[in-house]
Amino acid sequence: MSNPYKVLVIVPAYNEAESICATVKAVIDSGYDYVVVNDGSTDNTLEICHANHLNVLDLPQNLGIGGAVQAGHKYAKKYGYNIDVQVDGDGQHDPCFISSMVEQIEAGYDLVIGSRFLERTGGFQSTFLRRVGISWLTRVIKMCTGKYIADPTSGFRACGPKAIDYFCKNYPVDYPEPDSIVSVLACGLSVSEVPVVMKERQGGSSSISGFSSAYYMIKVTLAIIISACSKTRC
């Protein structure tokens, strides 16, 4: 019996000129279709994509990670993919783990998260302060939903048909990962995690540092609480 699932890898990219080619090559070598979503990059990310004949969806302006990922979900739905997987353009996510995430979708889960902390693995574990923040968000999500999520900020995620449909209509604009987990749980969708090993980013810089880290924690905590209390978007 042929596999009924068609998988697309979404690669959101904002100023990832240093790493985008290597990231896409790793996805291709793993045997998956892909689309790069160029989120209004101000460097030469788009030019590099064109020069290397990469499949790229070019957004006319910067929408932020939420807008870029949602554009990828809409692309997946439009072209008949019923599983999509987010692999960030900075080279942190190893496509060799995609298959285990897809297996969880095929087993019936709607959203699968690639987790650095579900099991003791090697690889990049983030900075100490970020791990403290991740632990806090894990506790907040558990308090609001009853669901333990070890790595709620992970951008390495797979979505099945129900999650794709939902995210095409509803997706947080910025810092979307923890909020989107809570919103799908509030709507009755299922969430799972699989252990993965991540690398340090291969180029570019993180948008969360310094003062923005405190802003991130406050904003995301409030967003989680609101999403947990609201089912109006289901």
PDB file of C-alpha atoms in Angstrom:
ATOM      1  CA  MET A   1       0.000   0.000   0.000  1.00  0.00           C
ATOM      2  CA  SER A   2       1.425   3.385  -0.944  1.00  0.00           C
ATOM      3  CA  ASN A   3       2.040   6.019   1.737  1.00  0.00           C
ATOM      4  CA  PRO A   4      -0.916   8.450   1.664  1.00  0.00           C
ATOM      5  CA  TYR A   5       1.116  11.245   3.193  1.00  0.00           C
ATOM      6  CA  LYS A   6       2.907  13.916   1.205  1.00  0.00           C
ATOM      7  CA  VAL A   7       5.554  15.812   3.182  1.00  0.00           C
ATOM      8  CA  LEU A   8       6.808  19.365   2.685  1.00  0.00           C
ATOM      9  CA  VAL A   9       9.684  20.941   4.595  1.00  0.00           C
ATOM     10  CA  ILE A  10       9.144  24.645   5.281  1.00  0.00           C
ATOM     11  CA  VAL A  11      12.368  26.637   5.675  1.00  0.00           C
ATOM     12  CA  PRO A  12      11.626  30.136   7.020  1.00  0.00           C
ATOM     13  CA  ALA A  13      14.594  32.410   6.349  1.00  0.00           C
ATOM     14  CA  TYR A  14      15.371  35.953   7.405  1.00  0.00           C
ATOM     15  CA  ASN A  15      18.927  37.071   6.640  1.00  0.00           C
ATOM     16  CA  GLU A  16      20.239  33.489   6.457  1.00  0.00           C
ATOM     17  CA  ALA A  17      22.607  33.966   3.504  1.00  0.00           C
ATOM     18  CA  GLU A  18      25.422  32.172   5.343  1.00  0.00           C
ATOM     19  CA  SER A  19      23.515  28.968   5.962  1.00  0.00           C
ATOM     20  CA  ILE A  20      20.545  28.662   3.599  1.00  0.00           C
ATOM     21  CA  CYS A  21      22.260  26.571   0.908  1.00  0.00           C
ATOM     22  CA  ALA A  22      23.643  24.041   3.393  1.00  0.00           C
ATOM     23  CA  THR A  23      20.271  23.830   5.139  1.00  0.00           C
ATOM     24  CA  VAL A  24      18.391  23.146   1.903  1.00  0.00           C
ATOM     25  CA  LYS A  25      21.012  20.641   0.737  1.00  0.00           C
ATOM     26  CA  ALA A  26      20.557  18.676   3.961  1.00  0.00           C
ATOM     27  CA  VAL A  27      16.782  18.618   3.414  1.00  0.00           C
ATOM     28  CA  ILE A  28      17.165  17.494  -0.205  1.00  0.00           C
ATOM     29  CA  ASP A  29      19.682  14.803   0.791  1.00  0.00           C
ATOM     30  CA  SER A  30      17.077  13.504   3.257  1.00  0.00           C
ATOM     31  CA  GLY A  31      14.618  13.039   0.384  1.00  0.00           C
ATOM     32  CA  TYR A  32      11.990  15.697   1.114  1.00  0.00           C
ATOM     33  CA  ASP A  33      10.292  18.402  -0.908  1.00  0.00           C
ATOM     34  CA  TYR A  34      10.887  21.889   0.482  1.00  0.00           C
ATOM     35  CA  VAL A  35      10.091  25.559   0.143  1.00  0.00           C
ATOM     36  CA  VAL A  36      12.252  28.403   1.443  1.00  0.00           C
ATOM     37  CA  VAL A  37      10.096  31.256   2.746  1.00  0.00           C
ATOM     38  CA  ASN A  38      12.222  34.381   2.375  1.00  0.00           C
ATOM     39  CA  ASP A  39      10.813  36.726   4.990  1.00  0.00           C
ATOM     40  CA  GLY A  40      11.811  40.052   3.463  1.00  0.00           C
ATOM     41  CA  SER A  41      15.525  39.489   4.068  1.00  0.00           C
ATOM     42  CA  THR A  42      17.725  42.583   3.870  1.00  0.00           C
ATOM     43  CA  ASP A  43      20.875  40.606   3.037  1.00  0.00           C
ATOM     44  CA  ASN A  44      21.361  38.553  -0.147  1.00  0.00           C
ATOM     45  CA  THR A  45      19.390  35.482   0.986  1.00  0.00           C
ATOM     46  CA  LEU A  46      16.962  35.820  -1.934  1.00  0.00           C
ATOM     47  CA  GLU A  47      19.743  36.310  -4.497  1.00  0.00           C
ATOM     48  CA  ILE A  48      21.512  33.197  -3.209  1.00  0.00           C
ATOM     49  CA  CYS A  49      18.275  31.204  -3.461  1.00  0.00           C
ATOM     50  CA  HIS A  50      17.774  32.313  -7.061  1.00  0.00           C
ATOM     51  CA  ALA A  51      21.413  31.749  -8.011  1.00  0.00           C
ATOM     52  CA  ASN A  52      21.235  28.177  -6.678  1.00  0.00           C
ATOM     53  CA  HIS A  53      17.805  27.502  -8.202  1.00  0.00           C
ATOM     54  CA  LEU A  54      16.189  26.903  -4.830  1.00  0.00           C
ATOM     55  CA  ASN A  55      12.413  26.727  -4.531  1.00  0.00           C
ATOM     56  CA  VAL A  56      11.649  30.005  -2.773  1.00  0.00           C
ATOM     57  CA  LEU A  57       8.493  31.836  -1.749  1.00  0.00           C
ATOM     58  CA  ASP A  58       9.480  35.494  -1.487  1.00  0.00           C
ATOM     59  CA  LEU A  59       7.433  37.607   0.919  1.00  0.00           C
ATOM     60  CA  PRO A  60       7.329  41.275  -0.174  1.00  0.00           C
ATOM     61  CA  GLN A  61       8.045  42.491   3.354  1.00  0.00           C
ATOM     62  CA  ASN A  62       9.196  41.106   6.672  1.00  0.00           C
ATOM     63  CA  LEU A  63       6.263  39.467   8.481  1.00  0.00           C
ATOM     64  CA  GLY A  64       8.220  37.929  11.341  1.00  0.00           C
ATOM     65  CA  ILE A  65       8.651  34.227  12.038  1.00  0.00           C
ATOM     66  CA  GLY A  66       4.923  33.702  12.609  1.00  0.00           C
ATOM     67  CA  GLY A  67       3.927  35.210   9.281  1.00  0.00           C
ATOM     68  CA  ALA A  68       6.655  33.333   7.423  1.00  0.00           C
ATOM     69  CA  VAL A  69       5.702  29.968   8.910  1.00  0.00           C
ATOM     70  CA  GLN A  70       2.007  30.586   8.280  1.00  0.00           C
ATOM     71  CA  ALA A  71       2.826  31.370   4.650  1.00  0.00           C
ATOM     72  CA  GLY A  72       4.572  27.996   4.506  1.00  0.00           C
ATOM     73  CA  HIS A  73       1.499  26.240   5.917  1.00  0.00           C
ATOM     74  CA  LYS A  74      -0.687  27.935   3.302  1.00  0.00           C
ATOM     75  CA  TYR A  75       1.751  26.860   0.570  1.00  0.00           C
ATOM     76  CA  ALA A  76       1.624  23.272   1.848  1.00  0.00           C
ATOM     77  CA  LYS A  77      -2.167  23.227   1.852  1.00  0.00           C
ATOM     78  CA  LYS A  78      -2.423  24.844  -1.592  1.00  0.00           C
ATOM     79  CA  TYR A  79      -0.125  22.269  -3.176  1.00  0.00           C
ATOM     80  CA  GLY A  80      -1.633  19.192  -1.558  1.00  0.00           C
ATOM     81  CA  TYR A  81       0.832  18.375   1.224  1.00  0.00           C
ATOM     82  CA  ASN A  82      -0.795  16.826   4.282  1.00  0.00           C
ATOM     83  CA  ILE A  83       2.295  16.912   6.502  1.00  0.00           C
ATOM     84  CA  ASP A  84       4.653  19.854   6.780  1.00  0.00           C
ATOM     85  CA  VAL A  85       7.803  20.197   8.842  1.00  0.00           C
ATOM     86  CA  GLN A  86       9.434  23.452   9.909  1.00  0.00           C
ATOM     87  CA  VAL A  87      13.227  23.434   9.595  1.00  0.00           C
ATOM     88  CA  ASP A  88      14.782  26.788  10.421  1.00  0.00           C
ATOM     89  CA  GLY A  89      17.134  28.336   7.884  1.00  0.00           C
ATOM     90  CA  ASP A  90      19.984  28.838  10.365  1.00  0.00           C
ATOM     91  CA  GLY A  91      21.180  25.231  10.192  1.00  0.00           C
ATOM     92  CA  GLN A  92      20.273  24.255  13.780  1.00  0.00           C
ATOM     93  CA  HIS A  93      17.804  21.535  12.811  1.00  0.00           C
ATOM     94  CA  ASP A  94      19.075  18.228  11.465  1.00  0.00           C
ATOM     95  CA  PRO A  95      16.747  16.763   8.796  1.00  0.00           C
ATOM     96  CA  CYS A  96      17.753  13.238   9.791  1.00  0.00           C
ATOM     97  CA  PHE A  97      15.162  13.520  12.588  1.00  0.00           C
ATOM     98  CA  ILE A  98      12.291  14.419  10.252  1.00  0.00           C
ATOM     99  CA  SER A  99      11.365  10.786   9.676  1.00  0.00           C
ATOM    100  CA  SER A 100      10.724  10.129  13.379  1.00  0.00           C
ATOM    101  CA  MET A 101       8.547  13.245  13.548  1.00  0.00           C
ATOM    102  CA  VAL A 102       6.584  12.189  10.471  1.00  0.00           C
ATOM    103  CA  GLU A 103       6.064   8.749  12.005  1.00  0.00           C
ATOM    104  CA  GLN A 104       4.341  10.392  14.971  1.00  0.00           C
ATOM    105  CA  ILE A 105       2.013  12.298  12.629  1.00  0.00           C
ATOM    106  CA  GLU A 106       1.242   9.058  10.806  1.00  0.00           C
ATOM    107  CA  ALA A 107       0.471   7.494  14.202  1.00  0.00           C
ATOM    108  CA  GLY A 108      -2.277  10.073  14.709  1.00  0.00           C
ATOM    109  CA  TYR A 109      -0.730  13.113  16.406  1.00  0.00           C
ATOM    110  CA  ASP A 110      -1.555  16.549  15.007  1.00  0.00           C
ATOM    111  CA  LEU A 111       1.575  18.464  16.092  1.00  0.00           C
ATOM    112  CA  VAL A 112       4.968  16.911  16.816  1.00  0.00           C
ATOM    113  CA  ILE A 113       7.820  18.863  18.386  1.00  0.00           C
ATOM    114  CA  GLY A 114      11.490  18.023  18.041  1.00  0.00           C
ATOM    115  CA  SER A 115      12.749  18.273  21.615  1.00  0.00           C
ATOM    116  CA  ARG A 116      16.266  18.860  22.913  1.00  0.00           C
ATOM    117  CA  PHE A 117      15.219  18.020  26.471  1.00  0.00           C
ATOM    118  CA  LEU A 118      12.859  15.045  26.253  1.00  0.00           C
ATOM    119  CA  GLU A 119      15.822  12.696  26.640  1.00  0.00           C
ATOM    120  CA  ARG A 120      19.443  13.298  27.501  1.00  0.00           C
ATOM    121  CA  THR A 121      21.065  13.841  24.108  1.00  0.00           C
ATOM    122  CA  GLY A 122      24.145  15.607  22.827  1.00  0.00           C
ATOM    123  CA  GLY A 123      24.170  18.674  20.657  1.00  0.00           C
ATOM    124  CA  PHE A 124      23.432  22.311  21.384  1.00  0.00           C
ATOM    125  CA  GLN A 125      21.310  22.733  24.516  1.00  0.00           C
ATOM    126  CA  SER A 126      20.981  26.545  24.379  1.00  0.00           C
ATOM    127  CA  THR A 127      22.387  28.978  26.939  1.00  0.00           C
ATOM    128  CA  PHE A 128      21.773  28.670  30.678  1.00  0.00           C
ATOM    129  CA  LEU A 129      19.435  31.662  30.810  1.00  0.00           C
ATOM    130  CA  ARG A 130      17.401  30.355  27.887  1.00  0.00           C
ATOM    131  CA  ARG A 131      17.111  26.955  29.516  1.00  0.00           C
ATOM    132  CA  VAL A 132      15.751  28.668  32.622  1.00  0.00           C
ATOM    133  CA  GLY A 133      13.224  30.486  30.432  1.00  0.00           C
ATOM    134  CA  ILE A 134      12.251  27.260  28.652  1.00  0.00           C
ATOM    135  CA  SER A 135      11.740  25.533  32.005  1.00  0.00           C
ATOM    136  CA  TRP A 136       9.458  28.382  33.096  1.00  0.00           C
ATOM    137  CA  LEU A 137       7.366  28.107  29.920  1.00  0.00           C
ATOM    138  CA  THR A 138       7.130  24.336  30.371  1.00  0.00           C
ATOM    139  CA  ARG A 139       5.664  24.902  33.848  1.00  0.00           C
ATOM    140  CA  VAL A 140       3.245  27.574  32.598  1.00  0.00           C
ATOM    141  CA  ILE A 141       1.983  25.306  29.800  1.00  0.00           C
ATOM    142  CA  LYS A 142       1.589  22.397  32.236  1.00  0.00           C
ATOM    143  CA  MET A 143      -0.359  24.616  34.632  1.00  0.00           C
ATOM    144  CA  CYS A 144      -2.648  25.922  31.865  1.00  0.00           C
ATOM    145  CA  THR A 145      -3.219  22.734  29.863  1.00  0.00           C
ATOM    146  CA  GLY A 146      -2.128  19.785  31.973  1.00  0.00           C
ATOM    147  CA  LYS A 147       0.281  18.802  29.182  1.00  0.00           C
ATOM    148  CA  TYR A 148       4.024  18.503  29.801  1.00  0.00           C
ATOM    149  CA  ILE A 149       6.047  19.907  26.894  1.00  0.00           C
ATOM    150  CA  ALA A 150       9.790  19.594  27.456  1.00  0.00           C
ATOM    151  CA  ASP A 151      10.903  21.976  24.686  1.00  0.00           C
ATOM    152  CA  PRO A 152       8.095  24.489  24.029  1.00  0.00           C
ATOM    153  CA  THR A 153      10.301  26.988  22.179  1.00  0.00           C
ATOM    154  CA  SER A 154      11.561  24.481  19.613  1.00  0.00           C
ATOM    155  CA  GLY A 155      10.967  25.595  16.037  1.00  0.00           C
ATOM    156  CA  PHE A 156      11.599  22.070  14.744  1.00  0.00           C
ATOM    157  CA  ARG A 157       7.997  20.886  14.350  1.00  0.00           C
ATOM    158  CA  ALA A 158       5.807  18.679  12.178  1.00  0.00           C
ATOM    159  CA  CYS A 159       2.132  19.292  11.492  1.00  0.00           C
ATOM    160  CA  GLY A 160      -0.552  16.930  10.271  1.00  0.00           C
ATOM    161  CA  PRO A 161      -3.640  17.883   8.238  1.00  0.00           C
ATOM    162  CA  LYS A 162      -5.687  19.245  11.157  1.00  0.00           C
ATOM    163  CA  ALA A 163      -2.831  21.387  12.458  1.00  0.00           C
ATOM    164  CA  ILE A 164      -2.058  22.683   8.955  1.00  0.00           C
ATOM    165  CA  ASP A 165      -5.701  23.697   8.488  1.00  0.00           C
ATOM    166  CA  TYR A 166      -5.757  25.364  11.902  1.00  0.00           C
ATOM    167  CA  PHE A 167      -2.474  27.235  11.433  1.00  0.00           C
ATOM    168  CA  CYS A 168      -3.519  28.480   7.988  1.00  0.00           C
ATOM    169  CA  LYS A 169      -6.248  30.416   9.810  1.00  0.00           C
ATOM    170  CA  ASN A 170      -4.639  31.092  13.198  1.00  0.00           C
ATOM    171  CA  TYR A 171      -0.948  31.509  13.916  1.00  0.00           C
ATOM    172  CA  PRO A 172       0.783  33.871  16.376  1.00  0.00           C
ATOM    173  CA  VAL A 173       2.708  36.694  14.728  1.00  0.00           C
ATOM    174  CA  ASP A 174       5.904  36.678  16.774  1.00  0.00           C
ATOM    175  CA  TYR A 175       7.510  34.211  19.215  1.00  0.00           C
ATOM    176  CA  PRO A 176       4.824  31.756  18.094  1.00  0.00           C
ATOM    177  CA  GLU A 177       6.002  28.342  19.236  1.00  0.00           C
ATOM    178  CA  PRO A 178       4.733  28.117  22.853  1.00  0.00           C
ATOM    179  CA  ASP A 179       1.517  30.034  22.129  1.00  0.00           C
ATOM    180  CA  SER A 180       0.678  27.867  19.123  1.00  0.00           C
ATOM    181  CA  ILE A 181       1.142  24.685  21.178  1.00  0.00           C
ATOM    182  CA  VAL A 182      -1.349  25.895  23.768  1.00  0.00           C
ATOM    183  CA  SER A 183      -3.840  27.070  21.152  1.00  0.00           C
ATOM    184  CA  VAL A 184      -3.977  23.675  19.400  1.00  0.00           C
ATOM    185  CA  LEU A 185      -4.314  21.893  22.741  1.00  0.00           C
ATOM    186  CA  ALA A 186      -7.171  24.236  23.658  1.00  0.00           C
ATOM    187  CA  CYS A 187      -8.877  23.215  20.407  1.00  0.00           C
ATOM    188  CA  GLY A 188      -8.586  19.517  21.168  1.00  0.00           C
ATOM    189  CA  LEU A 189      -5.691  18.685  18.851  1.00  0.00           C
ATOM    190  CA  SER A 190      -3.000  16.278  20.000  1.00  0.00           C
ATOM    191  CA  VAL A 191       0.658  17.150  20.610  1.00  0.00           C
ATOM    192  CA  SER A 192       3.669  14.864  20.924  1.00  0.00           C
ATOM    193  CA  GLU A 193       7.441  15.266  21.215  1.00  0.00           C
ATOM    194  CA  VAL A 194      10.352  13.271  19.846  1.00  0.00           C
ATOM    195  CA  PRO A 195      13.983  13.594  20.965  1.00  0.00           C
ATOM    196  CA  VAL A 196      16.303  15.398  18.557  1.00  0.00           C
ATOM    197  CA  VAL A 197      19.846  16.719  18.554  1.00  0.00           C
ATOM    198  CA  MET A 198      20.298  20.333  17.518  1.00  0.00           C
ATOM    199  CA  LYS A 199      23.350  22.239  16.369  1.00  0.00           C
ATOM    200  CA  GLU A 200      24.462  25.772  17.072  1.00  0.00           C
ATOM    201  CA  ARG A 201      23.193  28.201  14.453  1.00  0.00           C
ATOM    202  CA  GLN A 202      25.433  28.130  11.381  1.00  0.00           C
ATOM    203  CA  GLY A 203      25.029  31.821  10.551  1.00  0.00           C
ATOM    204  CA  GLY A 204      23.080  34.988  11.301  1.00  0.00           C
ATOM    205  CA  SER A 205      22.012  36.016  14.790  1.00  0.00           C
ATOM    206  CA  SER A 206      19.130  35.343  17.140  1.00  0.00           C
ATOM    207  CA  SER A 207      16.347  37.905  17.504  1.00  0.00           C
ATOM    208  CA  ILE A 208      16.043  37.142  21.235  1.00  0.00           C
ATOM    209  CA  SER A 209      18.856  38.563  23.351  1.00  0.00           C
ATOM    210  CA  GLY A 210      19.458  41.062  26.123  1.00  0.00           C
ATOM    211  CA  PHE A 211      16.410  43.137  27.035  1.00  0.00           C
ATOM    212  CA  SER A 212      14.287  41.359  24.420  1.00  0.00           C
ATOM    213  CA  SER A 213      14.603  38.125  26.451  1.00  0.00           C
ATOM    214  CA  ALA A 214      12.647  39.637  29.353  1.00  0.00           C
ATOM    215  CA  TYR A 215      10.074  41.056  26.941  1.00  0.00           C
ATOM    216  CA  TYR A 216       9.794  37.641  25.294  1.00  0.00           C
ATOM    217  CA  MET A 217       9.098  35.861  28.586  1.00  0.00           C
ATOM    218  CA  ILE A 218       6.425  38.336  29.685  1.00  0.00           C
ATOM    219  CA  LYS A 219       4.681  38.440  26.323  1.00  0.00           C
ATOM    220  CA  VAL A 220       4.717  34.688  25.747  1.00  0.00           C
ATOM    221  CA  THR A 221       3.531  33.923  29.283  1.00  0.00           C
ATOM    222  CA  LEU A 222       0.539  36.233  28.824  1.00  0.00           C
ATOM    223  CA  ALA A 223      -0.156  34.795  25.361  1.00  0.00           C
ATOM    224  CA  ILE A 224      -0.144  31.246  26.769  1.00  0.00           C
ATOM    225  CA  ILE A 225      -2.643  32.153  29.475  1.00  0.00           C
ATOM    226  CA  ILE A 226      -4.950  33.886  26.982  1.00  0.00           C
ATOM    227  CA  SER A 227      -4.779  30.995  24.497  1.00  0.00           C
ATOM    228  CA  ALA A 228      -5.479  28.445  27.226  1.00  0.00           C
ATOM    229  CA  CYS A 229      -8.637  30.341  28.223  1.00  0.00           C
ATOM    230  CA  SER A 230      -9.941  30.894  24.691  1.00  0.00           C
ATOM    231  CA  LYS A 231     -11.458  28.450  22.200  1.00  0.00           C
ATOM    232  CA  THR A 232     -13.032  31.086  19.991  1.00  0.00           C
ATOM    233  CA  ARG A 233     -10.483  30.457  17.200  1.00  0.00           C
ATOM    234  CA  CYS A 234     -11.087  26.700  16.934  1.00  0.00           C
TER     235      CYS A 234
END
